[in-house]
XYZ file of C-alpha atoms in Angstrom:
703
model
C 2.061 -80.322 -6.067
C 0.699 -77.598 -8.170
C -2.018 -77.108 -5.684
C 0.571 -76.691 -2.910
C 2.852 -74.256 -4.788
C 0.516 -71.290 -4.684
C 0.787 -70.604 -0.977
C 4.561 -70.748 -1.145
C 4.707 -68.267 -4.034
C 2.280 -65.945 -2.307
C 4.318 -66.013 0.853
C 7.496 -65.220 -1.091
C 5.911 -62.248 -2.812
C 4.616 -60.938 0.499
C 8.039 -61.250 2.067
C 9.588 -59.423 -0.866
C 7.102 -56.618 -0.526
C 7.795 -56.381 3.205
C 11.539 -56.349 2.554
C 11.093 -53.609 -0.058
C 8.993 -51.557 2.366
C 11.590 -52.066 5.084
C 14.372 -50.837 2.779
C 12.291 -47.773 1.841
C 11.616 -47.090 5.510
C 15.310 -47.529 6.294
C 16.257 -45.069 3.575
C 13.597 -42.632 4.817
C 14.760 -42.961 8.393
C 18.399 -42.580 7.304
C 17.476 -39.406 5.362
C 15.481 -38.108 8.317
C 18.317 -38.958 10.678
C 20.850 -37.249 8.468
C 18.620 -34.186 8.141
C 18.049 -34.219 11.894
C 21.778 -34.521 12.507
C 22.456 -31.617 10.142
C 19.780 -29.537 11.855
C 21.215 -30.454 15.244
C 24.690 -29.468 14.115
C 23.355 -26.154 12.881
C 21.473 -25.552 16.109
C 24.526 -26.552 18.156
C 26.598 -24.055 16.199
C 23.918 -21.405 16.594
C 23.702 -22.125 20.286
C 27.449 -21.748 20.594
C 27.237 -18.419 18.776
C 24.397 -17.268 20.990
C 26.399 -18.239 24.044
C 29.381 -16.189 22.919
C 27.180 -13.150 22.257
C 25.359 -13.675 25.544
C 28.710 -13.757 27.308
C 29.459 -10.331 25.865
C 26.116 -9.052 27.129
C 26.393 -10.484 30.630
C 28.689 -7.638 31.615
C 25.786 -5.284 30.946
C 23.675 -6.982 33.630
C 26.127 -5.612 36.195
C 25.284 -2.122 34.909
C 21.524 -2.373 35.391
C 20.550 -4.235 32.193
C 18.225 -7.282 32.004
C 18.764 -10.072 29.433
C 16.008 -12.440 28.283
C 17.243 -15.373 26.155
C 15.348 -17.660 23.740
C 11.815 -16.314 24.037
C 8.678 -17.341 22.171
C 7.411 -14.916 19.538
C 3.840 -14.102 20.592
C 1.200 -15.037 18.048
C 3.293 -17.813 16.435
C 3.499 -21.536 17.158
C 7.199 -22.186 16.820
C 9.051 -18.954 16.069
C 11.449 -17.645 18.677
C 13.306 -14.489 19.587
C 16.965 -15.026 20.388
C 17.343 -12.246 22.954
C 15.606 -9.248 24.448
C 17.876 -6.785 26.218
C 16.346 -4.125 28.456
C 18.435 -1.453 30.101
C 19.070 2.250 30.633
C 19.533 2.647 26.877
C 16.125 1.198 25.965
C 14.832 -2.127 24.648
C 16.843 -4.102 22.089
C 15.446 -7.016 20.083
C 18.492 -9.151 19.207
C 18.763 -11.841 16.543
C 22.044 -13.752 16.714
C 23.614 -15.142 13.522
C 26.499 -17.607 13.212
C 27.160 -17.259 9.494
C 30.402 -18.362 7.871
C 30.396 -15.364 5.543
C 30.372 -11.810 6.833
C 27.157 -9.839 6.325
C 26.927 -7.295 3.536
C 24.497 -4.371 3.229
C 23.722 -2.783 -0.099
C 20.649 -1.002 -1.403
C 18.797 -1.538 1.856
C 19.195 -5.332 1.550
C 21.063 -7.950 3.561
C 23.398 -10.455 1.892
C 26.110 -12.916 2.901
C 28.328 -15.234 0.862
C 26.767 -13.995 -2.370
C 23.223 -14.930 -1.307
C 20.287 -12.825 -0.181
C 19.585 -13.039 3.543
C 16.881 -10.416 3.484
C 14.306 -12.718 5.098
C 16.251 -12.352 8.358
C 15.931 -8.574 8.147
C 12.194 -8.816 7.567
C 11.700 -11.272 10.435
C 13.640 -9.082 12.862
C 11.596 -6.019 11.928
C 8.393 -8.010 12.389
C 9.340 -9.241 15.849
C 10.510 -5.735 16.755
C 7.040 -4.499 15.883
C 5.640 -7.119 18.286
C 7.959 -5.800 20.996
C 6.805 -2.239 20.297
C 3.214 -3.331 20.760
C 4.121 -5.092 24.003
C 5.672 -1.979 25.551
C 3.101 0.448 24.138
C 0.753 -0.315 27.036
C 3.414 1.077 29.374
C 3.591 4.360 27.489
C 6.954 3.787 25.854
C 7.514 5.337 22.455
C 8.423 2.954 19.627
C 11.654 4.881 19.116
C 12.945 3.290 22.338
C 12.728 -0.232 20.839
C 15.661 -1.087 18.588
C 16.292 -4.132 16.333
C 19.828 -5.508 16.408
C 21.561 -8.260 14.422
C 24.507 -9.776 16.305
C 27.086 -11.784 14.337
C 29.159 -14.412 16.110
C 32.663 -14.771 14.743
C 32.654 -11.483 12.813
C 33.689 -7.907 13.452
C 30.792 -5.739 12.328
C 29.483 -2.269 13.111
C 26.992 -1.094 10.512
C 23.392 -0.033 10.003
C 20.706 -1.371 7.700
C 17.819 1.051 7.875
C 16.787 1.068 11.525
C 18.627 -2.218 12.217
C 22.035 -2.069 13.883
C 24.533 -4.758 12.857
C 27.216 -5.573 15.438
C 29.832 -8.275 15.850
C 30.159 -10.248 19.054
C 33.084 -8.092 20.179
C 31.416 -4.805 19.256
C 28.016 -5.401 20.809
C 28.906 -4.887 24.470
C 30.814 -1.595 24.115
C 28.233 -0.246 21.650
C 25.327 -0.831 24.018
C 27.242 0.508 27.003
C 27.688 3.787 25.125
C 23.913 4.221 24.628
C 22.368 7.294 26.210
C 20.473 6.740 29.439
C 16.726 6.915 28.847
C 15.208 4.547 31.441
C 15.478 4.484 35.224
C 16.337 1.293 37.112
C 12.702 0.869 38.152
C 11.526 1.302 34.570
C 14.059 -1.291 33.380
C 12.794 -3.780 35.960
C 9.150 -3.124 35.097
C 9.747 -3.433 31.356
C 11.811 -6.603 31.728
C 9.130 -8.312 33.780
C 6.431 -7.114 31.413
C 8.342 -8.496 28.406
C 8.929 -11.774 30.201
C 5.172 -12.203 30.146
C 4.679 -10.984 26.586
C 7.566 -13.187 25.311
C 7.465 -16.376 27.437
C 10.261 -18.945 27.439
C 10.520 -20.773 24.136
C 10.392 -24.154 25.887
C 9.225 -23.847 29.439
C 11.151 -26.200 31.824
C 9.080 -28.873 33.627
C 9.393 -27.092 36.940
C 7.648 -24.084 35.468
C 4.602 -26.041 34.283
C 1.258 -26.170 35.980
C -0.394 -29.551 36.779
C -2.258 -29.524 33.477
C 0.996 -29.140 31.540
C 0.633 -25.495 30.534
C 3.424 -23.069 31.193
C 2.706 -21.277 34.460
C 2.365 -17.508 34.672
C 2.747 -15.330 37.764
C -0.398 -13.848 39.220
C -0.905 -10.486 37.584
C -2.276 -9.084 40.786
C 0.657 -10.209 42.921
C 3.033 -7.496 41.792
C 2.175 -3.830 41.593
C 4.565 -3.476 38.673
C 1.919 -5.054 36.485
C -0.684 -2.462 37.354
C -0.459 -0.685 34.005
C -2.157 2.453 35.264
C 0.293 2.515 38.137
C 3.192 2.076 35.748
C 2.010 4.943 33.576
C 1.592 7.170 36.612
C 5.057 6.200 37.844
C 6.548 6.990 34.438
C 4.766 10.351 34.424
C 6.031 11.216 37.900
C 9.548 10.156 36.970
C 9.487 12.352 33.861
C 8.271 15.344 35.867
C 11.103 14.978 38.365
C 13.692 14.873 35.582
C 15.181 17.967 33.913
C 12.589 19.809 31.876
C 14.336 18.775 28.647
C 13.636 15.110 29.404
C 10.018 15.849 30.331
C 9.512 17.564 26.994
C 10.009 14.249 25.163
C 7.641 12.242 27.411
C 5.001 10.380 25.402
C 1.739 9.322 27.005
C 0.167 6.011 25.868
C -2.858 7.876 24.556
C -0.564 9.815 22.212
C 1.266 6.716 21.013
C -1.445 5.669 18.551
C -0.982 8.908 16.594
C 2.760 8.315 16.344
C 2.197 4.883 14.795
C -0.881 5.676 12.694
C -0.915 5.006 8.973
C -2.452 7.968 7.132
C -3.598 7.757 3.528
C -2.622 11.367 2.796
C -1.801 14.675 4.513
C -2.758 14.746 8.193
C -3.113 17.383 10.869
C -2.853 17.270 14.659
C -4.340 20.205 16.569
C -5.376 20.979 20.111
C -4.975 23.542 22.891
C -1.630 24.384 24.457
C -0.111 21.648 26.595
C -1.682 18.702 24.778
C 1.641 17.345 23.472
C 1.457 18.232 19.788
C 5.187 18.881 19.430
C 6.071 15.729 21.384
C 3.945 13.656 19.011
C 5.525 15.383 16.017
C 9.047 14.554 17.267
C 8.227 10.913 17.928
C 6.449 10.693 14.591
C 9.550 11.980 12.782
C 11.689 9.344 14.507
C 9.112 6.643 13.811
C 9.030 7.470 10.096
C 12.823 7.647 9.926
C 13.020 4.133 11.373
C 10.663 2.741 8.752
C 11.865 4.392 5.588
C 15.171 4.793 3.821
C 14.554 8.427 2.863
C 15.116 11.631 4.768
C 12.556 13.417 6.929
C 12.210 17.211 6.940
C 11.026 18.746 10.221
C 10.153 22.411 9.744
C 9.003 25.203 12.009
C 8.811 28.972 11.609
C 11.044 30.107 14.483
C 14.774 29.715 13.914
C 15.614 28.731 17.506
C 13.315 25.700 17.718
C 15.126 23.453 15.207
C 18.279 23.396 17.373
C 16.271 22.427 20.445
C 14.189 19.814 18.667
C 17.245 18.258 17.013
C 18.800 17.831 20.458
C 15.637 16.194 21.772
C 15.468 13.744 18.870
C 19.138 12.833 19.229
C 18.431 11.954 22.858
C 15.269 10.009 21.993
C 16.446 8.135 18.903
C 20.165 8.602 18.194
C 20.165 5.856 15.548
C 17.985 7.893 13.168
C 18.772 11.444 14.281
C 21.068 12.079 11.324
C 18.241 11.295 8.888
C 15.897 14.005 10.155
C 16.637 17.560 8.998
C 15.466 20.177 11.519
C 15.212 23.563 9.870
C 13.426 26.857 10.063
C 11.367 27.339 6.926
C 13.243 30.347 5.570
C 16.740 28.955 6.169
C 15.758 25.704 4.475
C 14.222 27.555 1.511
C 17.377 29.628 1.027
C 19.536 26.509 0.991
C 17.082 24.770 -1.325
C 17.364 27.609 -3.835
C 21.129 27.874 -3.502
C 21.551 24.130 -4.229
C 19.541 24.584 -7.416
C 21.424 27.633 -8.613
C 18.555 30.071 -8.088
C 20.007 33.467 -7.080
C 18.677 34.968 -3.852
C 19.555 38.422 -2.562
C 17.899 38.539 0.841
C 18.518 41.819 2.627
C 16.126 42.704 5.427
C 17.336 46.263 6.002
C 17.249 47.258 2.334
C 13.785 45.748 1.971
C 12.603 47.814 4.956
C 14.074 50.927 3.364
C 12.201 50.108 0.151
C 8.924 49.930 2.044
C 9.638 53.195 3.893
C 10.074 54.975 0.567
C 6.888 53.427 -0.789
C 4.923 54.494 2.292
C 6.305 58.002 2.115
C 5.392 58.512 -1.541
C 2.212 56.414 -1.892
C 0.744 55.388 1.435
C 1.166 58.222 3.917
C -1.257 60.601 2.195
C -3.728 57.950 1.027
C -7.102 56.879 2.404
C -5.328 54.139 4.365
C -4.593 56.606 7.172
C -8.352 56.786 7.828
C -8.119 53.227 9.112
C -4.636 53.230 10.610
C -2.127 56.101 10.294
C 0.817 53.887 11.267
C 2.668 52.050 8.514
C 3.378 48.720 10.378
C -0.228 47.598 9.874
C 0.040 48.074 6.138
C 3.430 46.398 5.953
C 1.795 43.394 7.641
C -1.039 43.548 5.085
C 1.482 43.191 2.278
C 3.615 40.566 4.057
C 0.875 38.276 5.334
C -2.134 38.894 3.086
C -0.781 39.778 -0.355
C 2.697 38.259 -0.617
C 2.097 35.680 2.100
C -0.794 34.266 0.086
C 0.979 34.597 -3.263
C -1.495 37.041 -4.822
C -0.511 38.361 -8.229
C -3.440 40.566 -9.271
C -5.593 43.245 -7.718
C -8.780 41.357 -8.581
C -7.581 38.423 -6.471
C -6.950 40.770 -3.571
C -10.241 42.638 -4.049
C -12.265 39.429 -3.642
C -10.147 37.887 -0.873
C -11.530 37.183 2.626
C -8.839 38.680 4.902
C -8.789 36.029 7.603
C -7.875 37.195 11.109
C -7.775 40.824 9.877
C -10.555 42.782 11.587
C -10.313 46.122 9.774
C -12.899 46.240 7.014
C -11.418 47.424 3.728
C -13.706 48.776 1.025
C -12.596 48.650 -2.592
C -10.911 52.130 -2.525
C -8.871 51.030 0.496
C -7.848 47.825 -1.216
C -6.862 49.793 -4.304
C -4.694 52.005 -2.068
C -3.092 48.927 -0.491
C -2.382 47.473 -3.926
C -0.799 50.743 -5.055
C 1.392 50.670 -1.939
C 2.335 47.065 -2.704
C 3.285 47.892 -6.295
C 5.353 50.881 -5.146
C 7.148 48.691 -2.626
C 7.871 46.042 -5.254
C 9.267 48.709 -7.578
C 11.522 50.108 -4.843
C 12.663 46.604 -3.878
C 13.404 45.631 -7.459
C 15.355 48.856 -7.984
C 17.570 47.878 -5.046
C 17.916 44.296 -6.383
C 16.957 42.703 -3.084
C 14.491 40.071 -1.911
C 12.425 39.924 1.244
C 11.527 36.765 3.188
C 8.299 36.254 1.241
C 10.222 36.338 -2.027
C 12.427 33.486 -0.822
C 9.396 31.254 -0.219
C 7.762 32.211 -3.521
C 10.943 31.410 -5.454
C 11.264 28.076 -3.646
C 7.623 27.236 -4.357
C 8.092 27.917 -8.063
C 11.167 25.689 -8.063
C 9.504 22.862 -6.121
C 6.345 22.967 -8.243
C 8.464 22.387 -11.332
C 10.160 19.342 -9.836
C 7.161 17.148 -9.045
C 8.255 13.660 -8.045
C 11.866 14.658 -7.361
C 11.736 15.496 -3.649
C 14.668 14.535 -1.474
C 12.274 13.838 1.411
C 10.091 10.869 2.212
C 8.028 12.890 4.668
C 7.647 16.443 5.940
C 6.584 17.324 9.497
C 5.504 20.940 10.062
C 5.349 22.208 13.642
C 3.500 25.416 14.599
C 1.925 25.418 11.147
C -0.409 28.288 12.097
C 2.590 30.662 12.077
C 3.470 29.945 8.452
C 2.114 31.843 5.475
C -0.031 30.174 2.854
C 2.897 30.210 0.408
C 5.061 28.449 3.005
C 2.496 25.679 3.474
C 2.086 25.275 -0.285
C 5.846 24.940 -0.613
C 6.086 22.146 1.939
C 3.062 20.389 0.456
C 4.732 20.501 -2.960
C 7.692 18.484 -1.634
C 5.647 15.353 -0.867
C 2.189 15.972 -2.313
C -0.620 13.758 -1.070
C 1.477 10.608 -0.619
C 0.513 8.386 2.343
C 2.255 9.525 5.553
C 3.969 12.246 3.550
C 2.814 15.474 5.231
C 1.983 16.025 8.897
C 0.836 19.485 9.977
C 0.905 20.245 13.697
C -0.427 23.412 15.279
C -3.219 25.344 16.965
C -4.948 28.437 15.599
C -5.393 29.888 19.083
C -1.616 30.095 19.467
C -1.039 32.135 16.305
C 1.339 34.979 17.157
C 1.511 36.598 13.723
C -1.212 38.528 11.862
C -3.211 37.176 8.961
C -4.462 33.676 8.352
C -5.595 31.047 5.847
C -7.349 27.717 5.547
C -5.590 24.491 4.603
C -8.057 24.129 1.743
C -6.563 27.331 0.295
C -3.307 25.395 -0.050
C -5.040 22.483 -1.795
C -4.659 20.295 1.287
C -7.626 18.074 2.052
C -7.705 16.660 5.590
C -10.410 14.018 5.518
C -11.896 11.869 8.268
C -9.457 10.705 10.905
C -6.577 12.552 9.191
C -7.629 15.556 11.263
C -6.997 14.770 14.930
C -7.812 17.119 17.827
C -6.067 16.504 21.163
C -7.972 17.226 24.372
C -5.789 16.100 27.284
C -3.419 18.702 28.753
C -0.270 17.043 30.166
C 1.581 20.237 31.078
C -0.513 22.768 32.975
C -2.528 22.624 36.173
C -6.109 23.864 36.331
C -5.059 27.126 37.965
C -2.550 27.890 35.208
C -4.955 26.849 32.434
C -7.786 28.958 33.864
C -5.512 31.968 34.220
C -4.267 31.679 30.639
C -7.718 31.072 29.156
C -9.109 34.098 30.983
C -6.836 36.245 28.800
C -8.297 34.930 25.512
C -11.755 33.908 26.728
C -13.538 36.463 24.526
C -11.320 35.959 21.483
C -13.008 33.384 19.281
C -10.758 32.316 16.434
C -10.967 30.568 13.093
C -8.786 27.483 12.922
C -6.990 26.269 9.807
C -9.879 23.986 8.918
C -12.292 26.941 8.935
C -13.922 25.972 12.228
C -14.965 28.912 14.402
C -13.756 28.066 17.916
C -14.472 29.891 21.191
C -11.551 31.334 23.113
C -12.326 29.327 26.261
C -12.025 25.702 25.190
C -12.698 22.580 27.214
C -9.505 20.786 28.238
C -9.042 17.471 30.046
C -6.447 17.999 32.769
C -3.954 15.358 33.905
C -1.803 17.529 36.197
C -2.944 19.334 39.335
C 0.134 20.578 41.209
C 0.937 23.832 39.415
C 0.262 27.264 40.896
C -0.030 30.889 39.859
C 1.907 33.455 41.878
C 1.060 37.138 41.500
C 3.336 40.018 42.422
C 1.594 43.404 42.248
C 3.931 46.260 43.171
C 3.545 50.060 43.119
C 6.745 50.820 41.177
C 8.885 49.209 38.497
C 11.850 49.098 40.879
C 9.843 47.241 43.521
C 8.483 44.899 40.852
C 11.969 44.041 39.579
C 13.246 43.473 43.114
C 10.388 41.016 43.708
C 11.395 39.156 40.561
C 15.027 38.975 41.677
C 13.982 37.736 45.109
C 11.961 34.920 43.524
C 14.811 33.887 41.232
C 17.481 34.046 43.937
C 15.480 31.608 46.038
C 15.875 28.878 43.408
C 18.481 26.134 43.480
C 20.744 25.772 40.428
C 18.612 22.824 39.264
C 15.414 24.840 39.693
C 16.943 27.787 37.862
C 17.768 25.464 34.949
C 14.051 24.738 34.517
C 12.990 28.393 34.677
C 12.365 31.078 32.076
C 11.802 34.835 32.137
C 9.685 35.755 29.124
C 9.082 39.269 27.793
C 6.837 40.766 25.099
C 9.463 43.018 23.484
C 13.139 43.263 22.633
C 13.457 46.324 24.865
C 12.141 44.405 27.880
C 14.498 41.497 27.154
C 17.481 43.842 27.111
C 16.356 45.394 30.417
C 16.109 42.063 32.224
C 19.320 40.792 30.656
C 21.141 43.715 32.310
C 19.240 43.292 35.584
C 19.861 39.557 35.982
C 23.488 39.790 34.906
C 24.157 42.651 37.312
C 23.120 40.558 40.329
C 25.073 37.492 39.160
C 22.216 35.279 38.022
C 23.290 33.041 35.106
C 21.271 33.722 31.949
C 20.822 31.703 28.764
C 19.216 33.604 25.876
C 16.458 31.584 24.208
C 17.861 32.370 20.764
C 21.044 30.493 21.809
C 19.391 27.681 23.774
C 19.924 24.317 22.049
C 17.924 21.923 24.221
C 20.756 20.720 26.454
C 20.213 21.253 30.191
C 22.039 24.328 31.460
C 21.974 25.748 34.987
C 20.815 29.183 33.924
C 17.484 30.949 33.663
C 16.263 31.146 30.067
C 15.456 34.651 28.816
C 13.594 35.520 25.658
C 10.429 36.696 23.983
C 6.961 35.209 24.074
C 7.408 34.217 20.434
C 10.772 32.519 21.051
C 9.167 30.400 23.759
C 6.778 28.746 21.311
C 7.146 24.979 21.223
C 9.021 25.005 24.554
C 7.979 24.558 28.151
C 9.518 25.199 31.546
C 8.882 24.148 35.116
C 8.714 27.814 36.150
C 7.796 30.783 33.989
C 8.209 34.403 35.116
C 6.336 37.113 33.192
C 7.451 40.546 34.425
C 4.909 43.343 33.869
C 2.835 40.843 31.932
C -0.168 43.143 31.590
C 1.701 46.293 30.526
C 1.164 45.629 26.800
C -2.486 44.678 27.051
C -5.123 47.266 26.031
C -6.438 49.432 28.797
C -9.753 51.183 29.079
C -13.233 50.690 30.401
C -16.294 49.151 28.781
C -17.923 52.588 28.889
C -15.108 54.243 26.965
C -14.962 54.759 23.214
C -14.682 51.671 21.060
C -11.097 51.061 19.934
C -10.200 51.279 16.284
C -10.463 48.004 14.406
C -6.731 47.797 13.880
C -6.072 48.524 17.553
C -8.535 45.784 18.449
C -6.693 43.414 16.136
C -3.322 44.272 17.693
C -4.788 43.790 21.174
C -6.136 40.378 20.207
C -2.730 39.383 18.870
C -1.061 40.612 22.085
C -3.457 38.490 24.143
C -2.692 35.464 22.008
C 1.033 35.964 22.574
C 0.506 36.333 26.323
C -1.606 33.163 26.330
C 1.256 31.315 24.652
C 3.736 32.615 27.233
C 1.515 31.659 30.183
C 0.942 28.127 28.924
C 4.699 27.460 28.774
C 4.582 27.057 32.596
C 4.243 23.619 34.135
C 4.704 24.045 37.902
C 4.810 27.798 38.618
C 3.494 30.794 36.691
C 4.747 34.082 38.178
C 2.844 37.148 37.011
C 4.325 40.541 37.770
C 2.381 43.812 37.575
C 3.054 47.469 38.339
C 0.046 49.350 39.709
C 0.770 52.710 41.337
C -1.047 53.402 44.575
C -4.015 55.691 43.929
C -4.225 58.797 46.092
C -7.425 59.248 48.122
């Protein structure tokens, strides 16, 4: 039987192997089943948590909000987005967590139960970026898209960078308290757009096409998906809103600059009305969302920071407290005070010191051959010598005096330097500083603290109005770090004498880090042409050294504005015409209007006139960016960085130079002052969006 035993043994071994394989497969299936059951339990718990959070959010849908649940993350195979909430307060990307342990935030990280959960933070920020890209085509700024972690079963109200952490009970009330930033039509359009960009995670059978793919609505069936139409609708909606809301409107073409990654210092320039300040504001919010440090937003005028801070708080309240809006000099004074550097700023005593210096050194010098009036020479010291940080006569003797037309030979420059030294001696004797001293002291302090800045980034608006020392100071805070320094401004809108090039400050704007805007979103062709006619012959040198003609080409996007002229024979008749125009406005129209004047004396005159007839007035130096049913009143300079639906310029041509081409050539300094006056008038004119009212007094000539 030996021959017959082999098959039996072989069969037994085969059976044993099959039994062993079956046991291994059973164990594998049991492990897979157990893992599947554990995953199912986790998903069931997560689903329950999502349902509880969703229940809290359903009440928002009765207030105009739209809720999208369990959406596919575009560009991934299996990743999902728990919820997208779109409403008057903006777009919220929501990730729901059902953790046993409460979340903890420390050092910019997310933890729970003693373990790092930071991967959830990173994922939420990544999907939020996808949502920002999805809404960018509709012209929405990224600051309107907010990431939110919702925690079922916990009471939480905290922030982790730009991420808001809320418990299931806190989420509804918190979102209901958000500021209104989108209209009902915009909410509907965005919700339907995001439904396409983030399709259902698992499309139900009824929604599938015959070939099994998830069906999509016909893009041409609904006008809401005409992106050009949506942008136009958003633009029209912004123009109908109060002027303060319009001033934060961001066009899709501007959005790329807000989100751009720059390898070093960058500059945005362009004619008036091209949205430079709007981009700067959105950029500040964008950087604040993506960094843990503070952002410094600086401008020269001391009224603008209040207005811009209000705008940012409306646009991006979650990061508004991390952006410091300051005028340059007030910030520098605080900077020095915090570091124990004594400052004795006293404007009146400094002016007295200069008066003494002029009396004893300047008044009988060769300087009077060029200009007998001392203000020109005070400007020379403020903007050319001290404003550029010069410390020796030889530096001054060889210096190109940018935007200063009067030619100074060496004897004249020696006389200026003697006047400067006399002024410094008088100032030192009185133990006072002037505004230039404050910046120089701050620059010396900042230069000695390289690498110790409190700011992640610095945004400088109206940079052309700063001195060279001021720009060097701000550059010293962040150096050439990527995305560290953004300079925004236009050389044609300079309203102060003197000038410089960015290269003088050691700032190198290379390649695409120097952006020039061309599209005007504010002014109509009639208003633009009228304003450019004032400066058409005044070519200027921009901060990059480029010589630019006064009449620049501008791409217009708005065509409804108009210029109204009121030419009257007497000042009394002129003022009555102005009052008639203002009285005809509704309270809402008055709120979007401004009367701008070239001098303090004119402002005081129209303050008395408007108050006497009962028209409500809000001085520009007290305006903080909140809508107020009163006409704004202030100087051309105070209006920089602002815009209004209606601008009224009484006796706008009274301060412009008069004369005929056949008359004697004006002195160089007079020509320089006239050019500066035209630049200021150009700035005032281009503040107008819908109506530019130009008043003039021209006595009737006798036959």
